[in-house]
JSON list of C-alpha atoms in Angstrom, two decimals:
[
{"chain": "S", "resi": 1306, "resn": "UNK", "atom": "CA", "xyz": [183.62, -45.54, -47.37]},
{"chain": "S", "resi": 1307, "resn": "UNK", "atom": "CA", "xyz": [181.70, -42.51, -46.01]},
{"chain": "S", "resi": 1308, "resn": "UNK", "atom": "CA", "xyz": [180.84, -40.57, -42.82]},
{"chain": "S", "resi": 1309, "resn": "UNK", "atom": "CA", "xyz": [179.41, -41.62, -39.78]},
{"chain": "S", "resi": 1310, "resn": "UNK", "atom": "CA", "xyz": [176.29, -39.82, -38.22]},
{"chain": "S", "resi": 1311, "resn": "UNK", "atom": "CA", "xyz": [178.51, -37.77, -35.97]},
{"chain": "S", "resi": 1312, "resn": "UNK", "atom": "CA", "xyz": [180.67, -36.37, -38.81]},
{"chain": "S", "resi": 1313, "resn": "UNK", "atom": "CA", "xyz": [183.74, -38.88, -38.32]},
{"chain": "S", "resi": 1314, "resn": "UNK", "atom": "CA", "xyz": [185.25, -40.04, -41.72]},
{"chain": "S", "resi": 1315, "resn": "UNK", "atom": "CA", "xyz": [185.29, -43.74, -42.12]},
{"chain": "S", "resi": 1316, "resn": "UNK", "atom": "CA", "xyz": [186.88, -46.10, -44.60]},
{"chain": "S", "resi": 1317, "resn": "UNK", "atom": "CA", "xyz": [186.59, -49.79, -45.14]},
{"chain": "S", "resi": 1318, "resn": "UNK", "atom": "CA", "xyz": [189.87, -51.63, -45.65]},
{"chain": "S", "resi": 1319, "resn": "UNK", "atom": "CA", "xyz": [189.49, -54.69, -47.83]},
{"chain": "S", "resi": 1320, "resn": "UNK", "atom": "CA", "xyz": [192.19, -57.51, -48.56]},
{"chain": "S", "resi": 1321, "resn": "UNK", "atom": "CA", "xyz": [192.45, -60.25, -50.96]},
{"chain": "S", "resi": 1322, "resn": "UNK", "atom": "CA", "xyz": [193.21, -62.99, -51.96]},
{"chain": "S", "resi": 1323, "resn": "UNK", "atom": "CA", "xyz": [190.45, -64.72, -50.04]},
{"chain": "S", "resi": 1324, "resn": "UNK", "atom": "CA", "xyz": [192.77, -67.45, -48.47]},
{"chain": "S", "resi": 1325, "resn": "UNK", "atom": "CA", "xyz": [195.00, -64.68, -46.94]},
{"chain": "S", "resi": 1326, "resn": "UNK", "atom": "CA", "xyz": [191.99, -62.75, -45.79]},
{"chain": "S", "resi": 1327, "resn": "UNK", "atom": "CA", "xyz": [191.04, -65.46, -43.12]},
{"chain": "S", "resi": 1328, "resn": "UNK", "atom": "CA", "xyz": [190.71, -63.66, -39.74]},
{"chain": "S", "resi": 1329, "resn": "UNK", "atom": "CA", "xyz": [191.98, -60.35, -41.25]},
{"chain": "S", "resi": 1330, "resn": "UNK", "atom": "CA", "xyz": [191.80, -57.67, -38.71]},
{"chain": "S", "resi": 1331, "resn": "UNK", "atom": "CA", "xyz": [191.67, -59.99, -35.73]},
{"chain": "S", "resi": 1332, "resn": "UNK", "atom": "CA", "xyz": [194.74, -58.18, -34.46]},
{"chain": "S", "resi": 1333, "resn": "UNK", "atom": "CA", "xyz": [194.84, -54.36, -34.76]},
{"chain": "S", "resi": 1334, "resn": "UNK", "atom": "CA", "xyz": [197.13, -51.76, -33.31]},
{"chain": "S", "resi": 1335, "resn": "UNK", "atom": "CA", "xyz": [196.88, -47.97, -33.81]},
{"chain": "S", "resi": 1336, "resn": "UNK", "atom": "CA", "xyz": [199.05, -45.16, -32.81]},
{"chain": "S", "resi": 1337, "resn": "UNK", "atom": "CA", "xyz": [196.79, -41.99, -33.20]},
{"chain": "S", "resi": 1338, "resn": "UNK", "atom": "CA", "xyz": [199.38, -39.35, -32.93]},
{"chain": "S", "resi": 1339, "resn": "UNK", "atom": "CA", "xyz": [201.32, -41.01, -35.71]},
{"chain": "S", "resi": 1340, "resn": "UNK", "atom": "CA", "xyz": [198.15, -41.88, -37.69]},
{"chain": "S", "resi": 1341, "resn": "UNK", "atom": "CA", "xyz": [199.56, -45.34, -38.20]},
{"chain": "S", "resi": 1342, "resn": "UNK", "atom": "CA", "xyz": [197.53, -48.60, -38.05]},
{"chain": "S", "resi": 1343, "resn": "UNK", "atom": "CA", "xyz": [198.93, -52.14, -38.27]},
{"chain": "S", "resi": 1344, "resn": "UNK", "atom": "CA", "xyz": [196.73, -55.06, -38.99]},
{"chain": "S", "resi": 1345, "resn": "UNK", "atom": "CA", "xyz": [197.96, -58.70, -38.42]},
{"chain": "S", "resi": 1346, "resn": "UNK", "atom": "CA", "xyz": [197.39, -61.45, -41.04]},
{"chain": "S", "resi": 1347, "resn": "UNK", "atom": "CA", "xyz": [198.71, -64.39, -39.00]},
{"chain": "S", "resi": 1348, "resn": "UNK", "atom": "CA", "xyz": [197.30, -66.93, -41.35]},
{"chain": "S", "resi": 1349, "resn": "UNK", "atom": "CA", "xyz": [198.68, -65.44, -44.60]},
{"chain": "S", "resi": 1350, "resn": "UNK", "atom": "CA", "xyz": [200.69, -67.74, -46.62]},
{"chain": "S", "resi": 1351, "resn": "UNK", "atom": "CA", "xyz": [204.22, -66.89, -47.52]},
{"chain": "S", "resi": 1352, "resn": "UNK", "atom": "CA", "xyz": [207.18, -68.16, -49.57]},
{"chain": "S", "resi": 1353, "resn": "UNK", "atom": "CA", "xyz": [210.55, -69.28, -48.52]},
{"chain": "S", "resi": 1354, "resn": "UNK", "atom": "CA", "xyz": [213.75, -68.03, -50.30]},
{"chain": "S", "resi": 1355, "resn": "UNK", "atom": "CA", "xyz": [213.38, -71.03, -52.82]},
{"chain": "S", "resi": 1356, "resn": "UNK", "atom": "CA", "xyz": [209.87, -69.77, -53.72]},
{"chain": "S", "resi": 1357, "resn": "UNK", "atom": "CA", "xyz": [208.14, -72.81, -52.00]},
{"chain": "S", "resi": 1358, "resn": "UNK", "atom": "CA", "xyz": [204.67, -71.89, -50.43]},
{"chain": "S", "resi": 1359, "resn": "UNK", "atom": "CA", "xyz": [204.70, -71.68, -46.61]},
{"chain": "S", "resi": 1360, "resn": "UNK", "atom": "CA", "xyz": [201.22, -72.06, -44.90]},
{"chain": "S", "resi": 1361, "resn": "UNK", "atom": "CA", "xyz": [200.40, -69.55, -41.87]},
{"chain": "S", "resi": 1362, "resn": "UNK", "atom": "CA", "xyz": [203.65, -67.86, -42.24]},
{"chain": "S", "resi": 1363, "resn": "UNK", "atom": "CA", "xyz": [201.72, -64.43, -41.35]},
{"chain": "S", "resi": 1364, "resn": "UNK", "atom": "CA", "xyz": [202.38, -60.95, -42.50]},
{"chain": "S", "resi": 1365, "resn": "UNK", "atom": "CA", "xyz": [201.45, -57.39, -41.10]},
{"chain": "S", "resi": 1366, "resn": "UNK", "atom": "CA", "xyz": [199.81, -54.54, -43.21]},
{"chain": "S", "resi": 1367, "resn": "UNK", "atom": "CA", "xyz": [200.84, -51.05, -42.32]},
{"chain": "S", "resi": 1368, "resn": "UNK", "atom": "CA", "xyz": [198.41, -48.17, -43.07]},
{"chain": "S", "resi": 1369, "resn": "UNK", "atom": "CA", "xyz": [198.91, -44.34, -42.79]},
{"chain": "S", "resi": 1370, "resn": "UNK", "atom": "CA", "xyz": [195.86, -42.13, -42.33]},
{"chain": "S", "resi": 1371, "resn": "UNK", "atom": "CA", "xyz": [195.86, -39.23, -44.98]},
{"chain": "S", "resi": 1372, "resn": "UNK", "atom": "CA", "xyz": [195.76, -35.89, -43.32]},
{"chain": "S", "resi": 1373, "resn": "UNK", "atom": "CA", "xyz": [193.48, -34.35, -45.94]},
{"chain": "S", "resi": 1374, "resn": "UNK", "atom": "CA", "xyz": [190.98, -37.14, -46.74]},
{"chain": "S", "resi": 1375, "resn": "UNK", "atom": "CA", "xyz": [191.26, -39.11, -43.53]},
{"chain": "S", "resi": 1376, "resn": "UNK", "atom": "CA", "xyz": [191.36, -42.32, -45.43]},
{"chain": "S", "resi": 1377, "resn": "UNK", "atom": "CA", "xyz": [193.64, -45.11, -44.67]},
{"chain": "S", "resi": 1378, "resn": "UNK", "atom": "CA", "xyz": [196.21, -46.08, -47.28]},
{"chain": "S", "resi": 1379, "resn": "UNK", "atom": "CA", "xyz": [198.45, -49.15, -47.39]},
{"chain": "S", "resi": 1380, "resn": "UNK", "atom": "CA", "xyz": [202.14, -48.00, -47.15]},
{"chain": "S", "resi": 1381, "resn": "UNK", "atom": "CA", "xyz": [203.76, -51.32, -46.28]},
{"chain": "S", "resi": 1382, "resn": "UNK", "atom": "CA", "xyz": [203.45, -55.11, -45.86]},
{"chain": "S", "resi": 1383, "resn": "UNK", "atom": "CA", "xyz": [205.89, -56.76, -43.54]},
{"chain": "S", "resi": 1384, "resn": "UNK", "atom": "CA", "xyz": [206.70, -60.46, -43.54]},
{"chain": "S", "resi": 1385, "resn": "UNK", "atom": "CA", "xyz": [208.83, -62.58, -41.34]},
{"chain": "S", "resi": 1386, "resn": "UNK", "atom": "CA", "xyz": [212.64, -62.49, -41.97]},
{"chain": "S", "resi": 1387, "resn": "UNK", "atom": "CA", "xyz": [213.64, -65.41, -44.15]},
{"chain": "S", "resi": 1388, "resn": "UNK", "atom": "CA", "xyz": [215.90, -66.87, -41.66]},
{"chain": "S", "resi": 1389, "resn": "UNK", "atom": "CA", "xyz": [212.97, -67.56, -39.19]},
{"chain": "S", "resi": 1390, "resn": "UNK", "atom": "CA", "xyz": [210.23, -68.34, -41.81]},
{"chain": "S", "resi": 1391, "resn": "UNK", "atom": "CA", "xyz": [208.56, -71.59, -41.27]},
{"chain": "S", "resi": 1392, "resn": "UNK", "atom": "CA", "xyz": [205.01, -73.05, -41.51]},
{"chain": "S", "resi": 1393, "resn": "UNK", "atom": "CA", "xyz": [202.57, -71.92, -38.90]},
{"chain": "S", "resi": 1394, "resn": "UNK", "atom": "CA", "xyz": [205.00, -69.16, -37.71]},
{"chain": "S", "resi": 1395, "resn": "UNK", "atom": "CA", "xyz": [201.79, -66.90, -37.22]},
{"chain": "S", "resi": 1396, "resn": "UNK", "atom": "CA", "xyz": [203.76, -63.92, -37.71]},
{"chain": "S", "resi": 1397, "resn": "UNK", "atom": "CA", "xyz": [201.35, -60.93, -36.76]},
{"chain": "S", "resi": 1398, "resn": "UNK", "atom": "CA", "xyz": [199.66, -62.78, -34.12]},
{"chain": "S", "resi": 1399, "resn": "UNK", "atom": "CA", "xyz": [200.22, -60.09, -31.80]},
{"chain": "S", "resi": 1400, "resn": "UNK", "atom": "CA", "xyz": [200.99, -56.30, -32.63]},
{"chain": "S", "resi": 1401, "resn": "UNK", "atom": "CA", "xyz": [201.81, -53.09, -30.71]},
{"chain": "S", "resi": 1402, "resn": "UNK", "atom": "CA", "xyz": [202.68, -49.64, -32.25]},
{"chain": "S", "resi": 1403, "resn": "UNK", "atom": "CA", "xyz": [203.99, -46.82, -30.42]},
{"chain": "S", "resi": 1404, "resn": "UNK", "atom": "CA", "xyz": [205.38, -43.25, -31.31]},
{"chain": "S", "resi": 1405, "resn": "UNK", "atom": "CA", "xyz": [207.93, -42.19, -28.74]},
{"chain": "S", "resi": 1406, "resn": "UNK", "atom": "CA", "xyz": [207.00, -39.12, -26.73]},
{"chain": "S", "resi": 1407, "resn": "UNK", "atom": "CA", "xyz": [208.88, -35.98, -27.88]},
{"chain": "S", "resi": 1408, "resn": "UNK", "atom": "CA", "xyz": [210.87, -37.96, -30.66]},
{"chain": "S", "resi": 1409, "resn": "UNK", "atom": "CA", "xyz": [210.11, -38.50, -34.19]},
{"chain": "S", "resi": 1410, "resn": "UNK", "atom": "CA", "xyz": [210.45, -42.29, -33.75]},
{"chain": "S", "resi": 1411, "resn": "UNK", "atom": "CA", "xyz": [207.71, -44.87, -34.22]},
{"chain": "S", "resi": 1412, "resn": "UNK", "atom": "CA", "xyz": [208.26, -48.53, -33.22]},
{"chain": "S", "resi": 1413, "resn": "UNK", "atom": "CA", "xyz": [206.26, -51.70, -34.06]},
{"chain": "S", "resi": 1414, "resn": "UNK", "atom": "CA", "xyz": [206.33, -54.90, -31.98]},
{"chain": "S", "resi": 1415, "resn": "UNK", "atom": "CA", "xyz": [205.16, -57.98, -34.11]},
{"chain": "S", "resi": 1416, "resn": "UNK", "atom": "CA", "xyz": [204.50, -61.33, -32.29]},
{"chain": "S", "resi": 1417, "resn": "UNK", "atom": "CA", "xyz": [205.05, -64.54, -34.19]},
{"chain": "S", "resi": 1418, "resn": "UNK", "atom": "CA", "xyz": [203.68, -67.12, -31.72]},
{"chain": "S", "resi": 1419, "resn": "UNK", "atom": "CA", "xyz": [204.30, -70.19, -33.84]},
{"chain": "S", "resi": 1420, "resn": "UNK", "atom": "CA", "xyz": [208.11, -69.41, -33.28]},
{"chain": "S", "resi": 1421, "resn": "UNK", "atom": "CA", "xyz": [207.96, -68.17, -29.74]},
{"chain": "S", "resi": 1422, "resn": "UNK", "atom": "CA", "xyz": [209.49, -64.82, -30.81]},
{"chain": "S", "resi": 1423, "resn": "UNK", "atom": "CA", "xyz": [208.63, -61.14, -31.31]},
{"chain": "S", "resi": 1424, "resn": "UNK", "atom": "CA", "xyz": [210.33, -58.65, -33.65]},
{"chain": "S", "resi": 1425, "resn": "UNK", "atom": "CA", "xyz": [210.90, -54.88, -33.00]},
{"chain": "S", "resi": 1426, "resn": "UNK", "atom": "CA", "xyz": [210.76, -52.65, -36.09]},
{"chain": "S", "resi": 1427, "resn": "UNK", "atom": "CA", "xyz": [211.61, -48.83, -36.38]},
{"chain": "S", "resi": 1428, "resn": "UNK", "atom": "CA", "xyz": [209.93, -46.50, -38.73]},
{"chain": "S", "resi": 1429, "resn": "UNK", "atom": "CA", "xyz": [212.00, -44.09, -40.81]},
{"chain": "S", "resi": 1430, "resn": "UNK", "atom": "CA", "xyz": [209.24, -41.32, -40.81]},
{"chain": "S", "resi": 1431, "resn": "UNK", "atom": "CA", "xyz": [210.88, -39.62, -43.81]},
{"chain": "S", "resi": 1432, "resn": "UNK", "atom": "CA", "xyz": [210.88, -42.58, -46.24]},
{"chain": "S", "resi": 1433, "resn": "UNK", "atom": "CA", "xyz": [208.08, -44.44, -44.36]},
{"chain": "S", "resi": 1434, "resn": "UNK", "atom": "CA", "xyz": [210.57, -47.46, -44.49]},
{"chain": "S", "resi": 1435, "resn": "UNK", "atom": "CA", "xyz": [210.53, -50.12, -41.63]},
{"chain": "S", "resi": 1436, "resn": "UNK", "atom": "CA", "xyz": [213.97, -51.63, -40.37]},
{"chain": "S", "resi": 1437, "resn": "UNK", "atom": "CA", "xyz": [214.17, -54.62, -38.23]},
{"chain": "S", "resi": 1438, "resn": "UNK", "atom": "CA", "xyz": [215.74, -53.58, -34.88]},
{"chain": "S", "resi": 1439, "resn": "UNK", "atom": "CA", "xyz": [215.65, -56.70, -32.68]},
{"chain": "S", "resi": 1440, "resn": "UNK", "atom": "CA", "xyz": [214.25, -60.28, -32.46]},
{"chain": "S", "resi": 1441, "resn": "UNK", "atom": "CA", "xyz": [213.07, -60.73, -28.78]},
{"chain": "S", "resi": 1442, "resn": "UNK", "atom": "CA", "xyz": [213.19, -64.30, -27.48]},
{"chain": "S", "resi": 1443, "resn": "UNK", "atom": "CA", "xyz": [212.35, -65.60, -23.90]},
{"chain": "S", "resi": 1444, "resn": "UNK", "atom": "CA", "xyz": [215.15, -66.74, -21.84]},
{"chain": "S", "resi": 1445, "resn": "UNK", "atom": "CA", "xyz": [213.57, -70.09, -21.55]},
{"chain": "S", "resi": 1446, "resn": "UNK", "atom": "CA", "xyz": [212.60, -72.67, -24.00]},
{"chain": "S", "resi": 1447, "resn": "UNK", "atom": "CA", "xyz": [209.01, -72.03, -25.29]},
{"chain": "S", "resi": 1448, "resn": "UNK", "atom": "CA", "xyz": [206.95, -73.59, -28.07]},
{"chain": "S", "resi": 1449, "resn": "UNK", "atom": "CA", "xyz": [204.03, -72.39, -30.16]},
{"chain": "S", "resi": 1450, "resn": "UNK", "atom": "CA", "xyz": [201.63, -73.72, -27.48]},
{"chain": "S", "resi": 1451, "resn": "UNK", "atom": "CA", "xyz": [203.05, -71.16, -25.00]},
{"chain": "S", "resi": 1452, "resn": "UNK", "atom": "CA", "xyz": [201.39, -68.22, -26.94]},
{"chain": "S", "resi": 1453, "resn": "UNK", "atom": "CA", "xyz": [204.51, -66.00, -26.73]},
{"chain": "S", "resi": 1454, "resn": "UNK", "atom": "CA", "xyz": [203.56, -62.76, -28.34]},
{"chain": "S", "resi": 1455, "resn": "UNK", "atom": "CA", "xyz": [199.94, -63.24, -29.28]},
{"chain": "S", "resi": 1456, "resn": "UNK", "atom": "CA", "xyz": [197.21, -60.60, -29.46]},
{"chain": "S", "resi": 1457, "resn": "UNK", "atom": "CA", "xyz": [196.55, -58.87, -26.18]},
{"chain": "S", "resi": 1458, "resn": "UNK", "atom": "CA", "xyz": [200.00, -60.05, -24.95]},
{"chain": "S", "resi": 1459, "resn": "UNK", "atom": "CA", "xyz": [202.30, -57.46, -26.51]},
{"chain": "S", "resi": 1460, "resn": "UNK", "atom": "CA", "xyz": [202.76, -53.87, -25.61]},
{"chain": "S", "resi": 1461, "resn": "UNK", "atom": "CA", "xyz": [205.18, -50.93, -26.06]},
{"chain": "S", "resi": 1462, "resn": "UNK", "atom": "CA", "xyz": [205.75, -48.01, -23.82]},
{"chain": "S", "resi": 1463, "resn": "UNK", "atom": "CA", "xyz": [208.52, -45.67, -24.79]},
{"chain": "S", "resi": 1464, "resn": "UNK", "atom": "CA", "xyz": [211.82, -47.72, -24.71]},
{"chain": "S", "resi": 1465, "resn": "UNK", "atom": "CA", "xyz": [210.11, -50.80, -23.05]},
{"chain": "S", "resi": 1466, "resn": "UNK", "atom": "CA", "xyz": [208.46, -53.86, -24.73]},
{"chain": "S", "resi": 1467, "resn": "UNK", "atom": "CA", "xyz": [206.22, -56.23, -22.97]},
{"chain": "S", "resi": 1468, "resn": "UNK", "atom": "CA", "xyz": [205.60, -59.72, -24.22]},
{"chain": "S", "resi": 1469, "resn": "UNK", "atom": "CA", "xyz": [203.27, -62.02, -22.29]},
{"chain": "S", "resi": 1470, "resn": "UNK", "atom": "CA", "xyz": [203.24, -65.84, -22.23]},
{"chain": "S", "resi": 1471, "resn": "UNK", "atom": "CA", "xyz": [199.89, -66.56, -20.42]},
{"chain": "S", "resi": 1472, "resn": "UNK", "atom": "CA", "xyz": [200.22, -70.40, -20.12]},
{"chain": "S", "resi": 1473, "resn": "UNK", "atom": "CA", "xyz": [203.43, -69.93, -18.24]},
{"chain": "S", "resi": 1474, "resn": "UNK", "atom": "CA", "xyz": [201.77, -66.90, -16.34]},
{"chain": "S", "resi": 1475, "resn": "UNK", "atom": "CA", "xyz": [204.74, -64.75, -17.12]},
{"chain": "S", "resi": 1476, "resn": "UNK", "atom": "CA", "xyz": [205.37, -61.41, -18.75]},
{"chain": "S", "resi": 1477, "resn": "UNK", "atom": "CA", "xyz": [208.77, -60.65, -20.35]},
{"chain": "S", "resi": 1478, "resn": "UNK", "atom": "CA", "xyz": [209.89, -57.08, -20.02]},
{"chain": "S", "resi": 1479, "resn": "UNK", "atom": "CA", "xyz": [212.54, -55.85, -22.67]},
{"chain": "S", "resi": 1480, "resn": "UNK", "atom": "CA", "xyz": [214.33, -52.50, -22.26]},
{"chain": "S", "resi": 1481, "resn": "UNK", "atom": "CA", "xyz": [216.13, -50.69, -24.96]},
{"chain": "S", "resi": 1482, "resn": "UNK", "atom": "CA", "xyz": [219.63, -49.36, -24.34]},
{"chain": "S", "resi": 1483, "resn": "UNK", "atom": "CA", "xyz": [222.19, -47.58, -26.50]},
{"chain": "S", "resi": 1484, "resn": "UNK", "atom": "CA", "xyz": [225.76, -48.55, -26.76]},
{"chain": "S", "resi": 1485, "resn": "UNK", "atom": "CA", "xyz": [228.02, -46.49, -29.00]},
{"chain": "S", "resi": 1486, "resn": "UNK", "atom": "CA", "xyz": [225.03, -45.13, -30.93]},
{"chain": "S", "resi": 1487, "resn": "UNK", "atom": "CA", "xyz": [223.40, -48.51, -31.65]},
{"chain": "S", "resi": 1488, "resn": "UNK", "atom": "CA", "xyz": [220.33, -49.70, -29.72]},
{"chain": "S", "resi": 1489, "resn": "UNK", "atom": "CA", "xyz": [219.90, -52.93, -28.20]},
{"chain": "S", "resi": 1490, "resn": "UNK", "atom": "CA", "xyz": [216.87, -54.64, -26.72]},
{"chain": "S", "resi": 1491, "resn": "UNK", "atom": "CA", "xyz": [217.73, -56.79, -23.64]},
{"chain": "S", "resi": 1492, "resn": "UNK", "atom": "CA", "xyz": [215.50, -58.86, -21.21]},
{"chain": "S", "resi": 1493, "resn": "UNK", "atom": "CA", "xyz": [215.19, -56.52, -18.31]},
{"chain": "S", "resi": 1494, "resn": "UNK", "atom": "CA", "xyz": [212.72, -58.33, -16.10]},
{"chain": "S", "resi": 1495, "resn": "UNK", "atom": "CA", "xyz": [210.36, -61.22, -15.83]},
{"chain": "S", "resi": 1496, "resn": "UNK", "atom": "CA", "xyz": [207.00, -60.63, -14.04]},
{"chain": "S", "resi": 1497, "resn": "UNK", "atom": "CA", "xyz": [205.22, -63.67, -12.70]}
]
């Protein structure tokens, strides 16, 4: 921790235990306007509902930058929902975070390449609580080898989510719509 030569406050973020720290920080997304950073831990172990260890389940650490100290503080660790948890899910293999323009809403897109899915979360900015809003799936059968939702393959722009599948040379575009006050994310277009 300290200050760089140009006066910018810096802090080092450490994780433990060692096994869960493998490749920590290989996937990072930051929304500067919200002072939120997400760090993927795609190789982190997890536990299924019965308490059994699940290898490479993955997780995502969420940090908020303090306005006063400019230090990053861990506010949440997200794990895959239990109904999709499996070995080599690699939850956190791709991450995008975005604060919507003119609204007090923040969204997080988390890829789980081992399950060929991506999950969208919404942040309650008052309680700093994350709520799962949608699980995005492609409209075709994909496996972990297709890299659906890996790093550099997910993006959020306002109410649109982009999830790439490089081996298939396609980008899936999902758009949020409202129906009776409830939001839904639907596959809108495929770019190839």
